[in-house]
Amino acid sequence: MEVKESKRINAEDLYELKSVVDPQVNGIGQECLYVLTSICKETDKYYSNIFHKNLNTLETSQWTFGKDRNHSPRWSPNGEQVVFISNRSGKNQLFLLSKKGGEAKQLTYLVNGVSNPVWSPDGKEIAFQSNFKTGETVADKESKKEDKEDNLTALEVTNMKYKSDGKGFWDGSYDHIAVIDIESGNMEQLTTGDNNYYLQSWSPDGQYIAISADQNKEKDFSFISDIYLYNRKEKNWKRITESNGNYGKVTWTPDSKRIGLIGSDREYENATLSKLWVYDLESDFLQCLTPEWDVNVGDYAIGDFQQGVVTPGMLWGEDNESFTFLASDHGNTVVYFGNISGAIYPSLIDNQHVYGLSTGGSLKKAVVAISTPTHPGDLYTLDLETGEIQQITEVNKEFAESHAFSEAEPLQFASRDGWELHGWLMKPQGFKEGEKYPLVLEIHGGPHAMYANSYFHEFQTLASNGFAVLFINPRGSHGYGQQFVDAVRGDYGGKDYEDIMDAVDYCLETFNFIDSSRLGVTGGSYGGFMTNWIVGHTDRFKAAVTQRSISNWISFYGVSDIGYYFADWQIKADLNDIETLWKHSPLTYVKNIKTPLLILHGEKDYRCPIEQAEQLFIALKIQKKETKFVRFPESNHELSRSGKPALRIERLNYINNWFLEYV
């Protein structure tokens, strides 16, 4: 019998792969909804549909159809209906679908669309979030006919937070919360004014709606998120946090007596680990359950594939005291069990990335979404008591059976100053003992993020083209405790650079198949900064690709949507300390660069604006250095993850071709 050779993975395979996210188990734990996202090659657009899985028979049925974005399915309390969001009318609106079938009914027609649906406990109302400019209310309807003419007008700016990556320039609107009566269609707007309010959850007894907001008047220098309880009957507010941190992911015990929160007091600014908190309504007491636990609560894994991942908060059990949650730990996301007495232990710990979790209210069985370096992602049932899992979807089965994935071998080694470091090495496709192979070093963004045991399409394309791929979590990464993640602040280009170079040295000493004369390096955002830094401090790499990078902290301070505070938090310097900002700027060392450098950047990147790339390109060209500058139109900081598919693919091909040419 002839055995077909597996195909190698290439950039264009993004058109074939499907992303499965957001499992939602119903209240009796017998059924699960999920969202499947694909790419339409003809239109070059993403489309999503909602699927149903019977957890007893494992029968699957599709509940929405077409090439629109249908997502965020949420069961009604009695499990007979589902509310979801769809852009089929033009904007994201609420739609209601009966479990028995039939056409979905559109519930909202708001001018700016809606997000984040939350059912009332009696199933008669749905709360949601929408965006309103001054003068707009829930009475303003979505226009059926778009005005195609651009009415240009001046943008008047008085606040420093006037732009944000992905959203663009602030248009004077605010996020507010409203409730719709399903039977009558009547809507009530709960929040108004010049402030953003974000919907969290509704108490099971129907009395309170939990909302998060920052009500400090000086928004430019405020970075908190408080939790408020809105009393639906008395129509008053109560703040339950102390305006000293960032809190969210609000969940309720079944008896409505306690609230679970995830957040921090921001002791280390944005490098602070998130912790578990419980608020007791009867005693009016907020308590941190994990003050000494040196693990980050939540999913902080970096990836370039999944679309629309939803990370839950603390999911409570029937006893009103126990819960399950996700945490990031040593390159994995782990399902943990905990209770209000402080007990915490893993329910599911393995070399994998758990990027979705739903229980339906019972702590006996859950549905989890899991990815590994060789598995883009699927859903599994998880017995929370035994840890036993069973795969229940195979959304990329045909692709997996016909393509070859490269395994990621875990690495553990010591830095030159004795810190424990962790990473992975992928062998190239077609690996043969005794042969030498080039290596590409990958550096993640953040820096407060985490490479994980998760699928990375970029890595697979590099391995497919004959490269070994090295990726590690240097100082500053999440997953290894508070001291580790905080260590990079004020030391960009210091010990973090040494960690990365120590990883390269470790691989060269340990694996004799790596050709030390054929090394490449790439990374995006912070990884782009570090790529720039590396080629300015060593010429050991034959080629480099810097993506959405930082090259000049002085200009970054004023042009980035986060620059004026991020530089202060991370470099620990401001415009009163130009010397320190310049010392940590890769542009300072551009005269040392000998490595051929490809510069990739999105035109509408407001996080690391394209002027950072422009400066670097001109500084290199004026010195006759080997470089190329590629600008991606209409693309923001998220190009590699959720950008226009054709441009994501073009970007991957630029990276691979640069290394094929120069390494």
XYZ file of C-alpha atoms in Angstrom:
663
model
C 0.000 0.000 0.000
C 1.408 3.392 -1.021
C 1.809 5.873 1.816
C 1.366 9.506 0.790
C 4.004 11.933 1.982
C 2.592 14.602 4.294
C 2.429 18.130 2.959
C 4.512 20.840 4.532
C 2.716 23.773 6.127
C 2.875 27.116 4.348
C 1.522 30.592 4.923
C -1.454 30.079 2.592
C -2.725 27.231 4.787
C -4.385 29.894 6.954
C -7.177 29.738 4.375
C -7.702 26.050 5.192
C -7.473 26.071 8.971
C -10.456 26.652 11.268
C -10.488 28.229 14.719
C -12.827 26.848 17.405
C -13.427 29.053 20.467
C -15.822 30.164 23.199
C -17.417 26.911 24.455
C -20.660 27.570 26.326
C -22.143 24.706 28.350
C -25.829 24.942 29.312
C -27.068 24.877 32.891
C -27.634 21.126 33.041
C -24.307 20.293 31.438
C -25.776 18.277 28.568
C -25.166 20.621 25.646
C -22.461 22.971 24.434
C -22.382 25.811 21.920
C -19.186 27.003 20.282
C -17.942 29.337 17.557
C -16.095 28.170 14.452
C -14.201 30.798 12.440
C -12.920 30.311 8.902
C -11.578 32.533 6.129
C -13.348 33.030 2.810
C -10.562 33.104 0.241
C -12.718 34.777 -2.409
C -13.617 37.774 -0.221
C -10.515 37.571 1.991
C -12.680 37.950 5.082
C -13.256 35.995 8.278
C -16.640 34.428 8.904
C -17.945 32.692 12.033
C -20.840 30.402 12.775
C -22.333 28.856 15.884
C -22.410 25.087 16.371
C -24.185 22.877 18.892
C -22.761 19.724 20.463
C -24.822 17.201 22.399
C -22.427 16.164 25.181
C -24.124 12.777 25.639
C -24.363 11.593 22.040
C -21.590 13.914 20.736
C -23.853 14.743 17.802
C -22.972 18.067 16.150
C -25.322 20.479 14.399
C -24.768 23.896 12.844
C -27.082 26.621 14.163
C -26.082 29.628 12.043
C -25.015 29.804 8.419
C -23.541 32.164 5.886
C -20.387 34.247 5.553
C -21.101 36.755 8.348
C -19.565 36.942 11.804
C -21.925 35.110 14.190
C -20.456 34.793 17.679
C -20.880 35.202 21.464
C -23.678 32.602 21.901
C -25.197 32.666 25.385
C -27.812 30.217 26.713
C -31.010 31.529 28.237
C -31.452 30.497 31.902
C -33.947 27.759 30.942
C -31.748 26.551 28.072
C -34.483 26.962 25.471
C -33.087 30.012 23.662
C -29.740 31.458 22.655
C -28.795 35.079 22.201
C -25.835 35.806 19.953
C -24.186 38.645 18.086
C -24.143 38.907 14.308
C -23.034 41.534 11.812
C -25.417 40.230 9.126
C -27.287 43.546 9.114
C -24.096 45.597 8.850
C -23.281 46.289 12.499
C -23.006 43.828 15.391
C -26.529 43.375 16.738
C -28.298 40.985 19.123
C -30.184 38.045 17.636
C -32.372 35.502 19.406
C -32.560 31.869 18.293
C -34.857 29.148 19.606
C -33.329 25.798 20.459
C -36.160 24.244 18.483
C -34.912 25.903 15.306
C -36.325 28.473 12.929
C -35.034 31.880 11.870
C -33.057 34.030 14.265
C -34.913 37.154 15.417
C -33.030 40.450 15.422
C -33.479 42.218 18.765
C -31.423 45.400 18.424
C -30.884 47.928 15.658
C -28.536 50.330 17.428
C -26.597 52.888 15.436
C -23.200 51.716 16.704
C -23.999 48.066 17.257
C -23.756 46.070 20.498
C -21.504 43.646 22.358
C -21.362 41.373 25.399
C -24.900 39.994 25.904
C -25.875 38.940 29.453
C -29.201 37.288 30.313
C -31.368 38.308 33.227
C -31.949 35.350 35.587
C -35.666 35.202 34.728
C -34.883 35.039 30.994
C -37.081 38.050 30.193
C -34.328 40.610 29.546
C -30.840 40.828 28.096
C -28.251 43.360 29.145
C -25.675 44.492 26.633
C -23.040 47.093 25.924
C -23.081 49.732 23.201
C -21.224 52.858 22.147
C -22.844 56.302 22.142
C -21.718 59.755 21.118
C -23.066 62.818 22.902
C -26.777 63.025 22.202
C -27.120 59.424 21.030
C -29.273 56.946 22.956
C -30.734 53.466 22.560
C -33.488 55.100 20.521
C -31.073 55.813 17.650
C -31.309 53.080 15.025
C -28.697 51.639 12.704
C -28.808 53.296 9.304
C -29.713 50.887 6.505
C -28.015 53.075 3.919
C -24.391 53.980 4.475
C -23.300 57.486 3.522
C -20.371 56.816 1.230
C -19.131 60.387 1.135
C -16.441 61.342 3.614
C -17.357 64.461 5.510
C -13.933 65.645 6.554
C -13.663 67.750 9.678
C -10.922 68.813 12.042
C -10.134 66.629 15.034
C -9.950 68.646 18.230
C -7.753 67.003 20.874
C -7.631 67.952 24.549
C -6.840 64.609 26.198
C -3.729 62.442 25.892
C -5.776 59.266 25.553
C -7.245 60.390 22.234
C -6.308 57.353 20.145
C -5.967 53.618 20.587
C -4.625 50.820 18.445
C -7.377 49.024 16.558
C -9.977 51.729 17.239
C -8.146 54.738 15.833
C -8.876 58.300 16.917
C -11.428 58.821 19.654
C -14.698 60.005 18.117
C -16.232 61.430 21.266
C -18.247 58.326 22.111
C -18.450 56.286 25.309
C -19.370 52.689 26.137
C -22.645 52.366 27.992
C -24.897 49.597 29.254
C -28.532 48.982 28.413
C -31.186 46.312 28.928
C -33.762 45.102 26.400
C -37.088 43.511 27.269
C -37.311 40.537 24.906
C -41.103 40.450 24.567
C -41.765 44.173 24.099
C -38.458 45.237 22.614
C -38.338 48.177 25.014
C -34.845 49.256 26.051
C -33.563 50.959 29.170
C -30.167 52.644 29.206
C -28.544 52.124 32.616
C -25.492 54.343 32.224
C -25.018 57.758 30.670
C -22.522 60.588 30.616
C -18.887 61.128 29.723
C -17.479 57.867 31.026
C -16.976 54.308 29.820
C -18.910 51.509 31.534
C -18.318 47.812 30.853
C -20.889 45.105 31.499
C -19.743 42.203 33.673
C -22.567 39.949 34.903
C -26.055 39.725 36.450
C -26.645 38.286 39.923
C -28.666 35.033 39.978
C -31.298 36.629 42.231
C -31.798 39.378 39.658
C -31.034 42.216 42.069
C -27.655 43.459 40.834
C -25.847 44.042 37.563
C -22.074 44.136 37.970
C -20.298 46.811 35.960
C -16.665 47.926 35.731
C -15.566 51.523 35.215
C -12.896 54.109 35.945
C -14.699 57.143 37.314
C -11.614 59.188 38.111
C -11.972 62.585 36.512
C -8.327 62.772 35.415
C -8.437 59.898 32.930
C -5.067 60.619 31.314
C -3.307 59.536 34.503
C -5.727 56.908 35.740
C -5.294 53.213 34.971
C -7.769 51.556 37.296
C -10.936 49.542 36.815
C -13.355 49.489 39.726
C -16.312 47.138 40.141
C -19.749 48.628 40.790
C -23.012 46.922 41.662
C -26.082 48.505 40.107
C -29.244 47.773 42.093
C -31.873 47.199 39.423
C -34.858 47.873 41.681
C -33.539 50.830 43.647
C -31.526 52.149 40.679
C -28.488 53.064 42.758
C -24.796 52.214 42.655
C -22.280 50.738 45.036
C -18.529 50.511 44.473
C -16.963 47.355 45.960
C -13.295 47.910 45.070
C -11.032 50.624 46.391
C -9.925 52.533 43.258
C -6.401 51.190 43.606
C -6.188 48.539 40.903
C -7.629 46.787 37.916
C -10.490 44.316 38.435
C -12.844 42.416 36.148
C -14.219 38.988 35.160
C -17.018 39.297 37.738
C -18.874 36.055 38.530
C -21.531 35.211 41.129
C -22.125 32.284 43.433
C -25.473 30.576 42.744
C -26.937 32.047 45.959
C -25.851 35.605 44.970
C -24.055 36.081 48.293
C -20.501 36.207 46.955
C -18.747 37.633 43.924
C -15.545 36.366 42.350
C -13.145 38.884 40.796
C -9.836 38.648 38.978
C -7.444 41.552 39.271
C -4.607 43.248 41.095
C -3.637 46.315 43.094
C -1.093 47.195 40.354
C 1.843 47.174 42.774
C 4.123 46.586 39.772
C 2.052 48.597 37.265
C 1.205 46.446 34.220
C 3.675 43.765 35.338
C 1.531 42.858 38.367
C 0.218 39.300 38.592
C -3.572 38.949 38.526
C -5.039 37.316 41.618
C -8.322 35.827 42.827
C -10.604 38.016 44.944
C -13.924 37.342 46.651
C -16.413 39.946 47.792
C -18.988 38.985 50.433
C -22.181 41.001 50.013
C -23.468 40.407 53.548
C -20.282 41.542 55.312
C -19.303 44.060 52.594
C -15.780 42.621 52.645
C -13.370 42.167 49.728
C -10.638 39.565 50.268
C -7.725 38.412 48.140
C -7.710 34.606 48.145
C -4.228 34.259 46.622
C -1.987 36.941 48.213
C 1.066 34.653 48.324
C 0.362 32.485 45.279
C 3.087 33.281 42.737
C 1.055 32.284 39.671
C -0.719 34.584 37.219
C -4.487 34.015 37.043
C -5.799 34.043 33.466
C -4.564 33.089 30.008
C -1.472 35.068 28.960
C -0.271 32.762 26.207
C 0.850 34.348 22.927
C -0.452 32.943 19.648
C -1.151 33.906 16.049
C -4.102 31.711 15.156
C -7.249 31.645 17.344
C -10.003 34.173 16.592
C -12.301 35.524 19.323
C -10.936 33.724 22.380
C -12.997 34.267 25.551
C -11.274 33.788 28.915
C -13.671 33.126 31.820
C -13.373 34.281 35.385
C -13.965 32.140 38.465
C -16.647 29.572 37.584
C -18.537 28.705 40.774
C -19.975 25.349 41.801
C -23.280 24.391 43.377
C -21.886 24.605 46.926
C -21.325 28.390 46.598
C -17.778 27.952 47.900
C -15.804 26.117 45.186
C -14.761 27.301 41.751
C -12.557 26.541 38.774
C -10.413 28.953 36.738
C -7.480 29.266 34.325
C -3.932 30.324 35.179
C -0.672 30.713 33.235
C 2.160 28.612 34.612
C 5.555 27.680 33.082
C 4.473 27.801 29.453
C 1.083 26.184 30.001
C -2.388 27.400 30.830
C -3.783 25.196 33.549
C -7.290 24.492 34.834
C -7.243 24.968 38.598
C -9.759 24.185 41.317
C -10.123 26.443 44.354
C -12.404 27.328 47.233
C -12.970 30.267 49.552
C -10.869 28.602 52.268
C -7.806 29.138 50.121
C -7.297 25.625 48.748
C -5.939 25.566 45.175
C -4.871 22.588 43.121
C -4.763 21.701 39.410
C -7.648 19.901 37.733
C -5.909 19.717 34.362
C -2.182 20.304 34.051
C -0.322 19.202 30.950
C 1.899 20.589 28.201
C -0.864 22.490 26.488
C -2.668 25.793 26.128
C -6.199 25.772 27.540
C -7.783 28.805 25.882
C -11.425 28.206 26.764
C -13.356 26.841 29.763
C -17.077 26.411 30.490
C -18.892 24.432 33.174
C -22.567 25.400 32.959
C -22.555 25.830 36.737
C -21.422 22.362 37.809
C -17.920 21.484 38.971
C -18.241 17.872 37.857
C -17.683 18.266 34.121
C -16.398 21.093 31.916
C -15.700 21.734 28.260
C -12.244 23.103 27.523
C -10.603 24.413 24.352
C -7.044 23.098 24.008
C -4.180 23.806 21.625
C -0.648 22.397 21.425
C 2.288 23.241 19.145
C 1.131 20.528 16.721
C -2.635 20.961 17.186
C -4.317 24.268 16.249
C -7.179 23.661 18.674
C -10.250 21.591 19.545
C -12.829 21.124 22.283
C -12.656 18.434 24.974
C -14.830 17.362 27.857
C -13.001 17.457 31.185
C -13.946 15.494 34.282
C -13.038 18.055 36.940
C -12.754 15.399 39.626
C -10.526 12.878 37.833
C -8.857 15.083 35.216
C -9.926 12.718 32.421
C -10.439 14.410 29.054
C -12.185 13.332 25.853
C -11.874 15.098 22.498
C -15.271 16.094 21.109
C -14.398 18.125 17.992
C -12.019 17.577 15.083
C -12.373 20.841 13.203
C -9.071 20.485 11.307
C -9.043 16.694 10.949
C -8.492 16.522 7.184
C -5.770 19.141 7.298
C -3.982 17.391 10.176
C -4.105 14.044 8.384
C -2.487 15.460 5.248
C 0.084 17.864 6.710
C 3.224 17.463 8.783
C 3.513 19.461 12.013
C 6.821 20.042 13.787
C 7.009 19.115 17.466
C 8.259 21.608 20.044
C 10.830 20.109 22.414
C 10.836 21.801 25.839
C 14.085 23.329 27.065
C 15.116 24.139 30.599
C 18.453 25.726 31.435
C 20.112 28.303 33.658
C 20.982 31.872 32.701
C 24.489 33.169 33.256
C 23.389 34.615 36.619
C 21.617 31.432 37.717
C 17.973 32.148 36.866
C 15.909 29.216 35.591
C 14.844 29.730 31.984
C 12.336 27.841 29.905
C 11.703 27.562 26.167
C 11.210 25.248 23.191
C 13.077 24.093 20.103
C 11.357 22.870 16.944
C 13.317 20.716 14.527
C 12.930 21.486 10.815
C 10.643 19.381 8.651
C 12.550 16.577 6.946
C 15.114 16.490 9.755
C 17.898 13.959 9.240
C 20.497 12.965 11.797
C 24.010 14.108 10.926
C 22.928 17.124 8.884
C 23.271 20.783 9.862
C 20.326 23.190 9.855
C 19.842 26.950 10.197
C 18.015 28.292 13.250
C 15.546 31.163 13.647
C 15.165 32.725 17.090
C 11.639 34.031 17.820
C 10.978 36.685 20.516
C 7.476 37.407 21.818
C 5.842 40.765 22.415
C 4.569 42.261 25.628
C 7.023 41.814 27.221
C 4.501 40.694 29.844
C 3.154 37.697 27.915
C 4.118 34.049 27.565
C 5.123 31.671 24.821
C 3.268 28.466 25.533
C 2.610 24.926 24.406
C 0.284 26.341 21.765
C -0.043 26.323 17.995
C 1.916 29.036 16.179
C 1.410 29.110 12.437
C 4.473 31.282 11.862
C 6.722 28.744 13.581
C 5.306 25.881 11.537
C 5.976 27.720 8.257
C 9.592 28.333 9.270
C 10.095 24.691 10.237
C 8.496 23.681 6.956
C 11.106 25.746 5.114
C 13.956 23.893 6.793
C 14.636 26.069 9.842
C 14.950 24.974 13.429
C 12.897 27.382 15.549
C 13.883 28.524 19.046
C 11.446 30.408 21.266
C 11.871 31.141 24.967
C 10.348 33.165 27.794
C 13.034 35.611 28.946
C 12.855 37.794 32.039
C 9.730 39.920 31.804
C 7.525 37.038 30.627
C 4.470 35.845 32.513
C 4.212 32.322 33.885
C 7.229 32.261 36.203
C 6.269 34.418 39.161
C 6.161 38.079 40.154
C 9.906 38.641 40.471
C 10.509 37.171 37.020
C 7.901 39.258 35.215
C 8.920 42.473 36.970
C 12.666 42.002 36.361
C 12.619 43.555 32.880
C 11.260 46.928 34.001
C 14.016 49.500 33.858
C 16.376 46.955 32.276
C 15.291 46.648 28.625
C 18.282 45.330 26.706
C 19.972 44.133 29.909
C 19.301 40.776 31.550
C 16.469 40.065 29.091
C 18.988 40.294 26.242
C 21.377 38.032 28.149
C 18.592 35.472 28.729
C 17.890 35.289 25.009
C 21.572 34.989 24.098
C 22.012 32.330 26.793
C 19.197 30.354 25.136
C 20.994 30.513 21.777
C 24.266 29.413 23.391
C 22.523 26.566 25.216
C 21.041 25.259 21.966
C 24.346 25.475 20.117
C 26.061 23.549 22.914
C 23.284 20.955 23.279
C 22.121 20.265 19.718
C 24.834 19.449 17.186
C 22.473 19.730 14.226
C 22.283 23.554 14.499
C 24.630 25.453 12.186
C 26.074 28.265 14.328
C 26.988 30.226 11.191
C 23.367 30.309 9.978
C 21.265 32.065 12.620
C 18.263 34.346 12.147
C 16.216 36.383 14.617
C 12.736 37.922 14.541
C 10.044 39.237 16.840
C 7.178 41.709 17.061
C 6.400 44.650 19.352
C 8.698 44.103 22.361
C 10.122 41.248 20.273
C 10.746 43.805 17.532
C 12.493 46.083 20.006
C 14.664 43.171 21.102
C 15.410 42.172 17.499
C 16.609 45.741 16.856
C 18.608 45.650 20.072
C 20.221 42.308 19.250
C 21.485 43.302 15.798
C 22.865 46.504 17.321
C 24.842 44.533 19.910
C 26.008 41.413 18.067
C 26.646 40.352 14.486
C 26.233 36.632 15.141
C 22.928 36.567 13.230
C 23.034 36.365 9.442
C 19.570 37.898 9.007
C 16.860 39.579 11.078
C 13.222 40.565 10.655
C 11.857 43.254 12.963
C 8.071 43.551 13.209
C 5.905 46.406 14.600
C 8.941 47.403 16.612
C 10.200 50.154 18.889
C 13.433 51.851 17.843
C 13.334 55.195 19.670
C 11.871 55.560 23.165
C 12.065 59.353 22.976
C 9.665 59.694 20.053
C 7.668 56.636 21.201
C 6.861 58.588 24.363
C 4.744 61.042 22.375
C 3.467 59.112 19.349
C 2.270 55.782 20.782
C -1.263 55.492 22.159
C 0.342 54.252 25.400
C 3.761 55.910 25.102
C 3.730 58.511 27.850
C 2.893 56.009 30.580
C 4.296 52.777 29.117
C 7.788 54.290 28.850
C 7.516 55.461 32.440
C 6.400 52.005 33.636
C 8.838 49.971 31.555
C 11.952 52.107 30.999
C 11.349 54.029 34.252
C 12.117 57.311 32.532
C 10.212 60.212 30.967
C 11.083 63.275 28.907
C 12.926 64.714 31.886
C 15.394 61.859 31.483
C 16.220 61.851 27.773
C 19.557 60.177 28.469
C 17.938 57.022 29.845
C 15.339 56.859 27.081
C 18.067 57.170 24.453
C 20.324 54.640 26.183
C 17.575 52.005 25.857
C 16.743 52.956 22.242
C 17.992 50.563 19.532
C 18.417 53.579 17.231
C 21.363 54.604 19.406
C 23.300 51.557 18.217
C 22.304 51.534 14.554
C 25.903 52.249 13.486
C 26.824 48.789 14.834
C 24.264 46.910 12.737
C 25.807 44.620 10.139
C 22.925 42.124 9.911
C 20.577 42.350 6.879
C 17.374 43.671 8.448
C 13.836 43.386 7.074
C 11.439 45.911 8.636
C 7.718 45.022 8.684
C 5.133 47.488 9.973
C 1.410 48.288 9.733
C 0.379 51.716 8.474
C -2.277 52.119 11.188
C -0.294 50.748 14.107
C -0.951 53.211 16.932
C 0.687 51.033 19.591
C 4.121 51.122 17.968
C 3.541 53.767 15.281
C 5.128 53.323 11.881
C 7.430 56.292 12.438
C 9.459 53.936 14.624
C 10.125 51.827 11.533
C 10.689 54.890 9.352
C 13.417 56.200 11.636
C 15.170 52.858 11.710
C 14.966 52.408 7.935
C 16.407 55.857 7.141
C 19.157 55.460 9.747
C 20.164 52.167 8.130
C 19.907 53.334 4.529
C 21.923 56.489 5.091
C 24.751 54.259 6.305
C 24.380 51.937 3.284
C 23.197 49.015 5.438
C 21.364 46.018 3.937
C 17.678 46.593 4.700
C 14.167 46.574 3.266
C 11.051 48.312 4.588
C 7.581 46.773 4.025
C 4.482 48.798 4.954
C 1.147 46.959 5.312
C -1.873 49.135 4.409
C -4.838 49.527 6.781
C -3.080 47.299 9.335
C -2.744 47.878 13.067
C -0.641 46.258 15.804
C -2.688 43.046 15.513
C -1.741 42.335 11.879
C -0.138 38.958 12.619
C -3.104 37.699 14.664
C -6.334 39.186 13.335
C -5.306 41.323 10.381
C -6.613 41.026 6.839
C -5.910 37.378 5.883
C -4.107 38.155 2.607
C -1.796 40.567 4.430
C -1.158 38.042 7.220
C -0.094 35.557 4.559
C 2.005 38.148 2.733
C 3.741 38.967 6.006
C 4.570 35.298 6.638
C 6.012 34.951 3.153
C 8.166 38.041 3.601
C 9.595 36.576 6.816
C 10.300 33.158 5.331
C 11.744 34.504 2.090
C 14.083 36.901 3.898
C 15.552 34.081 5.953
C 15.734 31.777 2.932
C 17.685 34.445 1.080
C 20.069 35.596 3.795
C 20.422 32.651 6.180
